[in-house]
Tab-separated table of C-alpha atoms and ligand atoms in Angstrom:
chain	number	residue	atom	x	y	z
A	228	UNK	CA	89.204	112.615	70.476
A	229	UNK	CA	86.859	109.572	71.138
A	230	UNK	CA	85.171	106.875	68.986
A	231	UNK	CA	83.809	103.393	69.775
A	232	UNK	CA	81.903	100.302	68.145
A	233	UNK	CA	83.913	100.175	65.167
A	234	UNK	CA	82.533	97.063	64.066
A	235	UNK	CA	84.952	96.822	61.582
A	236	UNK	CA	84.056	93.128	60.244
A	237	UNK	CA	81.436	95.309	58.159
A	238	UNK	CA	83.718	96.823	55.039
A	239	UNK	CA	81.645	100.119	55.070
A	240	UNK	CA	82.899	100.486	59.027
A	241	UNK	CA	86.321	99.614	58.281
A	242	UNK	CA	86.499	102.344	55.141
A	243	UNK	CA	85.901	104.765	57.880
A	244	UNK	CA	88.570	103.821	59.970
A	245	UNK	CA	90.503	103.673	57.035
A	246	UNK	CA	89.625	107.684	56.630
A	247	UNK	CA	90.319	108.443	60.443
A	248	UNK	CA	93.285	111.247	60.928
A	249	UNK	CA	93.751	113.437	64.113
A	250	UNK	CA	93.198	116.849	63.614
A	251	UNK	CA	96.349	117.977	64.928
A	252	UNK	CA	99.731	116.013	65.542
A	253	UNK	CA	99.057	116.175	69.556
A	254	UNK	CA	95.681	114.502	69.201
A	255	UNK	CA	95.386	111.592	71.521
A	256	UNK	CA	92.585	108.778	70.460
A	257	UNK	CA	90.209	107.104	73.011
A	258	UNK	CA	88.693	103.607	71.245
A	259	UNK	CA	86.036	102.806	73.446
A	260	UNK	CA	85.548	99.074	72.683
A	261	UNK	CA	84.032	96.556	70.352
A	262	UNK	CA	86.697	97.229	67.229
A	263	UNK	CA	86.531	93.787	66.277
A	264	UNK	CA	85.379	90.190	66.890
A	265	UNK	CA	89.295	88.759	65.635
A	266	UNK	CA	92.303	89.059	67.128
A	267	UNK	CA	93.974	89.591	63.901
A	268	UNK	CA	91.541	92.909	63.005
A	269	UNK	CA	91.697	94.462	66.197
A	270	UNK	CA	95.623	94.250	65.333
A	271	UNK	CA	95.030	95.976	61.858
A	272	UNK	CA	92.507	98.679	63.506
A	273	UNK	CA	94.757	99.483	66.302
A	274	UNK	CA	97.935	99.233	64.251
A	275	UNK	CA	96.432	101.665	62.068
A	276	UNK	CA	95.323	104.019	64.753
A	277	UNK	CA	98.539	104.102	66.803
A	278	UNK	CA	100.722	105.034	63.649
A	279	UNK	CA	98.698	108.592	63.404
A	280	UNK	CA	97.621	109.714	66.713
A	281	UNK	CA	100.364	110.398	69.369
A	282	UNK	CA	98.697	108.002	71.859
A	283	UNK	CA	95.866	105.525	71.557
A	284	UNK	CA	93.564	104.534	75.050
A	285	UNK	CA	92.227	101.891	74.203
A	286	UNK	CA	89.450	99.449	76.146
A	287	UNK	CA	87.893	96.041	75.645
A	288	UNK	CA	84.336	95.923	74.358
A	289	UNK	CA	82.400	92.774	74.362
A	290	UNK	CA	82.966	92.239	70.782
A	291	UNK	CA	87.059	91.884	71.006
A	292	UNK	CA	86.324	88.943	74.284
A	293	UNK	CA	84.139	86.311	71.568
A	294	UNK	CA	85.939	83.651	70.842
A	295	UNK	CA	84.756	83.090	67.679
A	296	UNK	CA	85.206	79.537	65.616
A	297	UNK	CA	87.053	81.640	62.679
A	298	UNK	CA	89.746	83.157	64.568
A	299	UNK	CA	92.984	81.232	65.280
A	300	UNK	CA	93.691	83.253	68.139
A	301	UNK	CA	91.121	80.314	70.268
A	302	UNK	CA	92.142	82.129	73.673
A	303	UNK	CA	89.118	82.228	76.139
A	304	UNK	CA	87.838	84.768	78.985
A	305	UNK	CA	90.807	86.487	80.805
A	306	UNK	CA	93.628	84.488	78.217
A	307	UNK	CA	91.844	86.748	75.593
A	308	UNK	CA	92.031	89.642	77.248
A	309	UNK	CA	95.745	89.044	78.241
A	310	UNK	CA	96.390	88.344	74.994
A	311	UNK	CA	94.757	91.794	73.759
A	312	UNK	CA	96.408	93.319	76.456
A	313	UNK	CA	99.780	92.161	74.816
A	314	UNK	CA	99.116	92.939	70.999
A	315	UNK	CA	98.341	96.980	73.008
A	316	UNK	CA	101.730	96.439	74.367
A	317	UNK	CA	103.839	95.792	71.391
A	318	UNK	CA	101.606	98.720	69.408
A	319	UNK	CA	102.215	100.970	72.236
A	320	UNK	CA	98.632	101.457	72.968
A	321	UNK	CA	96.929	102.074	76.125
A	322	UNK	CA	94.968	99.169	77.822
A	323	UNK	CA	93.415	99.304	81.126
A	324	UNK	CA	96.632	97.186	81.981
A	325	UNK	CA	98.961	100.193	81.913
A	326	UNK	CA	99.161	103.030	83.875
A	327	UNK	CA	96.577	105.643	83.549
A	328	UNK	CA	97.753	108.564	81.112
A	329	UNK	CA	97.514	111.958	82.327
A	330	UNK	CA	96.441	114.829	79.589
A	331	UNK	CA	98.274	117.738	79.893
A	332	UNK	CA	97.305	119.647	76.753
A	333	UNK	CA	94.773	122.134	76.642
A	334	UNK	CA	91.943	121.434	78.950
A	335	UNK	CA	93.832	119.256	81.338
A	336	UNK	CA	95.674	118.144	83.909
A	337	UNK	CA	92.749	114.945	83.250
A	338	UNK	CA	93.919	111.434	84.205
A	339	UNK	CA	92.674	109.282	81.064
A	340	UNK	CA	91.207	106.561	83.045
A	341	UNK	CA	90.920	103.350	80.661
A	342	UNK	CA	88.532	100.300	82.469
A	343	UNK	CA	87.787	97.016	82.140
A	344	UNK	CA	85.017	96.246	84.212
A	345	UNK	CA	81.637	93.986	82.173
A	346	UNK	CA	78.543	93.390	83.551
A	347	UNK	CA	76.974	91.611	86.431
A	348	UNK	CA	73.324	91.206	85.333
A	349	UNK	CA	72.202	93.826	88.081
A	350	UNK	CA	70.460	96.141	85.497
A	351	UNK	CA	67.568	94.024	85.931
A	352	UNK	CA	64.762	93.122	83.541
A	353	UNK	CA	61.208	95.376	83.792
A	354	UNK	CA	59.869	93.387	87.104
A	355	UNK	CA	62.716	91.223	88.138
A	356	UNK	CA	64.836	91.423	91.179
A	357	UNK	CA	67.452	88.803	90.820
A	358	UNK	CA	69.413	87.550	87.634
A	359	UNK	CA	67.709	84.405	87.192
A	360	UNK	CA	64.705	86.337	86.652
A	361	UNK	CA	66.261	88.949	84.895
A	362	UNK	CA	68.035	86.122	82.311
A	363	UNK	CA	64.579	84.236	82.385
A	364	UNK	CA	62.587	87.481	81.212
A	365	UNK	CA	65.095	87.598	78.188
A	366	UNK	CA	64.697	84.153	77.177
A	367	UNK	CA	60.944	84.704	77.322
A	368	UNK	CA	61.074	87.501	74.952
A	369	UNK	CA	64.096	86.355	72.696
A	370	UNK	CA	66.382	89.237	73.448
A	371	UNK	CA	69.495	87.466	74.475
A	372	UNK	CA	72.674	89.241	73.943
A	373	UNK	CA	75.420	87.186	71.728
A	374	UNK	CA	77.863	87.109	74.770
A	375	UNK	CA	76.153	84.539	76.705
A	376	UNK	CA	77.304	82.291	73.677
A	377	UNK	CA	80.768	83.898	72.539
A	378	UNK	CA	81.901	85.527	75.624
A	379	UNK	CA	83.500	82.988	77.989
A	380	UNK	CA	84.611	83.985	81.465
A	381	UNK	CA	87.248	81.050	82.415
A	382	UNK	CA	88.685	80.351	84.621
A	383	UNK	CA	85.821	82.398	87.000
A	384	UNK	CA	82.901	80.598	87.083
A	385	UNK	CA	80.516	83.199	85.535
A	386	UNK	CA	80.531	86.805	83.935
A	387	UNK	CA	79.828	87.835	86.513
A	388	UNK	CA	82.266	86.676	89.070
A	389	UNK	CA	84.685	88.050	86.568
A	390	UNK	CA	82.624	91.746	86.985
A	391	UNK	CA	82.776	91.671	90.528
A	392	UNK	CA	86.728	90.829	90.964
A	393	UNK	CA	87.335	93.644	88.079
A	394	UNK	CA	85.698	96.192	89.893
A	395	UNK	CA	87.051	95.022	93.450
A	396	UNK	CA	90.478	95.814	91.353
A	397	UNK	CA	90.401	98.528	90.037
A	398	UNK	CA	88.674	100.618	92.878
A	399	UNK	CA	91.838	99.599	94.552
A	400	UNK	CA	93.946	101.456	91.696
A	401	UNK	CA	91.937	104.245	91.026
A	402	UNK	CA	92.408	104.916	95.223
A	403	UNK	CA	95.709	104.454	94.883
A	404	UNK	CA	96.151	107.582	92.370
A	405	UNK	CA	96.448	110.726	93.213
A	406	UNK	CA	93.045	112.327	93.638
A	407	UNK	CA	93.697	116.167	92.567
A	408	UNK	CA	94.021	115.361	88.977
A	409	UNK	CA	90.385	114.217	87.359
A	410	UNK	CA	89.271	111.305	86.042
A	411	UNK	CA	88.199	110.889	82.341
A	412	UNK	CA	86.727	107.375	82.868
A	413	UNK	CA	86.626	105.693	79.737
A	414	UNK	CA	84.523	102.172	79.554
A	415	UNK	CA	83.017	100.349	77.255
A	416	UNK	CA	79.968	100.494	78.993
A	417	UNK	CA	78.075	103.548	81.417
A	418	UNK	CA	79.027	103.481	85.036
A	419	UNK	CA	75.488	104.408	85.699
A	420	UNK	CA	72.573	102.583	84.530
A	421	UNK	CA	70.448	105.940	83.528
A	422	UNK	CA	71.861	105.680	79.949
A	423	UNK	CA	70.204	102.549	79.197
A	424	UNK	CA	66.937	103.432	80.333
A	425	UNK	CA	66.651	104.642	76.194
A	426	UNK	CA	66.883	101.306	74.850
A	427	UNK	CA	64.233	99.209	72.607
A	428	UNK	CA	64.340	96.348	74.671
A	429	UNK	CA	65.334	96.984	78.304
A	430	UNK	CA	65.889	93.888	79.034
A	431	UNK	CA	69.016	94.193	77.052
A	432	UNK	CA	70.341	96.491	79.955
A	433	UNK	CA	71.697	93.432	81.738
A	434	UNK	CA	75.015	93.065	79.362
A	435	UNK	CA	75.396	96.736	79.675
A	436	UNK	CA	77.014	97.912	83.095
A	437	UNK	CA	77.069	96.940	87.120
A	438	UNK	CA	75.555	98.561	90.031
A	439	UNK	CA	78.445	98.260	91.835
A	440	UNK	CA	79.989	101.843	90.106
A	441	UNK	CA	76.562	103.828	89.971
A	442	UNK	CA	78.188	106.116	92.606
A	443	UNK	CA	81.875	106.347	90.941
A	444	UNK	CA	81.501	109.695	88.979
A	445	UNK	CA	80.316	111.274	92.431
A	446	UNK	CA	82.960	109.490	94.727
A	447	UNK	CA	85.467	110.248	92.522
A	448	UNK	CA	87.114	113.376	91.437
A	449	UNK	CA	85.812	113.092	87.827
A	450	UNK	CA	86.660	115.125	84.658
A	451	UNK	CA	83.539	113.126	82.307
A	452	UNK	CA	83.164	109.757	81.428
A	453	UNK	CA	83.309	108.072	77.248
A	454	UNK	CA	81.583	104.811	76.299
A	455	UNK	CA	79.813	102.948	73.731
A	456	UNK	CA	78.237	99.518	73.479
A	457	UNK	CA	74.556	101.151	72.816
A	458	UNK	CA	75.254	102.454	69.684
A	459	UNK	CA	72.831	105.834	70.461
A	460	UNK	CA	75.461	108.290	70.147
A	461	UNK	CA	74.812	111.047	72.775
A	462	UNK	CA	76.018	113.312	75.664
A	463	UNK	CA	73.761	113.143	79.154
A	464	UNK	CA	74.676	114.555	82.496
A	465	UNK	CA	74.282	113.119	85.628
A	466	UNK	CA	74.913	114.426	88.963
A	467	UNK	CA	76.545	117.129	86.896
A	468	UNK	CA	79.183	114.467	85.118
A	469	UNK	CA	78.798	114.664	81.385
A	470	UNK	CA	78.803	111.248	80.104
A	471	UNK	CA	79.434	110.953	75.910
A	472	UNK	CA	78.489	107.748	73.880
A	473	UNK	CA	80.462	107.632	71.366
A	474	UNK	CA	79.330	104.797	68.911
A	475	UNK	CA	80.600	104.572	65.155
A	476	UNK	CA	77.818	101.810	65.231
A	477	UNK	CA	76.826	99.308	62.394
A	478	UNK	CA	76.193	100.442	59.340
A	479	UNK	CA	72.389	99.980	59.227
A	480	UNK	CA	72.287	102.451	62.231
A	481	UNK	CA	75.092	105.174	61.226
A	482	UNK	CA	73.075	105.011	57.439
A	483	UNK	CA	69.844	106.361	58.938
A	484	UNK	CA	71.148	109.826	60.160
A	485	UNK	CA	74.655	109.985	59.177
A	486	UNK	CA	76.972	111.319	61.688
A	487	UNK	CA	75.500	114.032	62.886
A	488	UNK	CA	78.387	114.170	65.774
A	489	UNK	CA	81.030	113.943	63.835
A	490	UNK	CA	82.645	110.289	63.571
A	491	UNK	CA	85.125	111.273	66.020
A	492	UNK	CA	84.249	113.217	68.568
A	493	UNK	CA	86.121	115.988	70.694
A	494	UNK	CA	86.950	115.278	73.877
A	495	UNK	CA	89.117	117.884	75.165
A	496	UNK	CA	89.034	120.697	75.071
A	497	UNK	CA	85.855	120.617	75.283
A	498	UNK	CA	84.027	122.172	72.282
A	499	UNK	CA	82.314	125.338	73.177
A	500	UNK	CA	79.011	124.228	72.246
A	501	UNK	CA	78.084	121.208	73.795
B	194	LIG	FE1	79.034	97.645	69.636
B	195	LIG	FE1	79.400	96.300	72.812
């Protein structure tokens, strides 16, 4: 199963987590990202989680790397994500940290891939060809994500530096596994940029992925790919990959249409619709 954007700071979003129960005692749970701004609810959310479902994957979303002025945990930039990385540890959840869990129930052998990878401000801005543009273009129209004031990137000088050394990374891993068994990427954010392409403002498209994996599901042996961070729940296919957003979202968005997915959604086996 598969979820994301949990948001639960709001109480209506953290009801539903309350609520959340696999179907069956096999179920494995993918969390996609942005749980929780604190330290201390990501802990409760995840806590939760890992007590019902036999395994939790879990991956950072932008929301989880603020360092907000309320939170005691004051870690910044990869410290925070260490530090998340260690509260998965002693809940026995998956992080991007550990190695990559294969599925062998029904539908499998499919190597649940959890990354960690941000952005690099190369989904450029309508017209722009370089970031300073692309940034510049935001500022002009006012849509500037919340991360360029709450998510710090020490000790690399920018976001994305940070991007660029994740991605160098983890190509190296996913090389190094063995390439007969599929990957089930799971990201906070698409590895393609086509996704975005939906949003309001595209502009906000440059704190939502990199370039530098547009080719991944094809170079890859790949099984589908899970993410969140737009909060439009939907299933697209590209190149033949089926790639599912799968947003709780805030509760002004999830109060328009309900959950017309399903709050959790089924990952494998794949349901025989869809
Ligand atoms: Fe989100
Ligand atoms: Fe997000």
């Amino acid at each position: 199963m598969a979820i994301s954007d949990l948001h639960i700071s709001y109480e209506e979003n953290r009801e539903i987590v309350r609520g959340l129960r696999p179907e069956t005692p096999d179920d494995w749970l993918i969390v996609a990202g942005d749980v929780a701004e604190t330290v201390a609810d990501v802990r409760w959310a995840l806590g939760l989680l890992a007590e019902r479902f036999a395994k939790v994957v879990w991956v950072p979303g932008n929301h989880e790397l603020w360092t907000m002025k309320d939170d005691p945990v004051q870690a910044r930039g990869v410290a925070r994500y260490e530090a998340l990385v260690a509260l998965c540890r002693e809940l026995g959840v998956v992080s991007p940290e550990d190695e990559y869990p294969v599925w062998t129930g029904e539908g499998g052998p499919v190597r649940i891939t959890p990354l960690f990878l941000g952005y690099d401000y190369t989904w450029y801005a309508p017209g722009t060809s370089t970031k300073e543009e692309s940034l510049a273009y935001a500022h002009n129209t006012g849509v500037v994500c919340t991360d360029e004031y709450y998510l710090h990137h020490d000790p690399y000088p920018s976001r994305d530096d940070w991007c660029r050394a994740r991605v160098a990374e983890t190509e190296r891993r996913l090389l190094g596994c063995d390439q007969s068994v599929p990957f089930l990427f799971v990201n906070h954010y698409p590895l393609v940029r086509e996704p975005t392409r939906v949003l309001h403002y595209p502009e906000f498209a440059q704190w939502c992925g990199t370039e530098l994996t547009a080719d991944w599901h094809t170079r890859f042996n790949t099984a589908g790919m899970i993410y969140g961070h737009l909060h439009i729940p939907r299933i697209t296919h590209h190149d033949g990959v089926k790639f599912q957003e799968v947003s709780l979202g805030y509760p002004r968005e999830w109060r328009r249409h309900g959950h017309p997915h399903g709050v959790l959604r089924r990952i494998l086996p794949t349901p025989s619709r869809v």
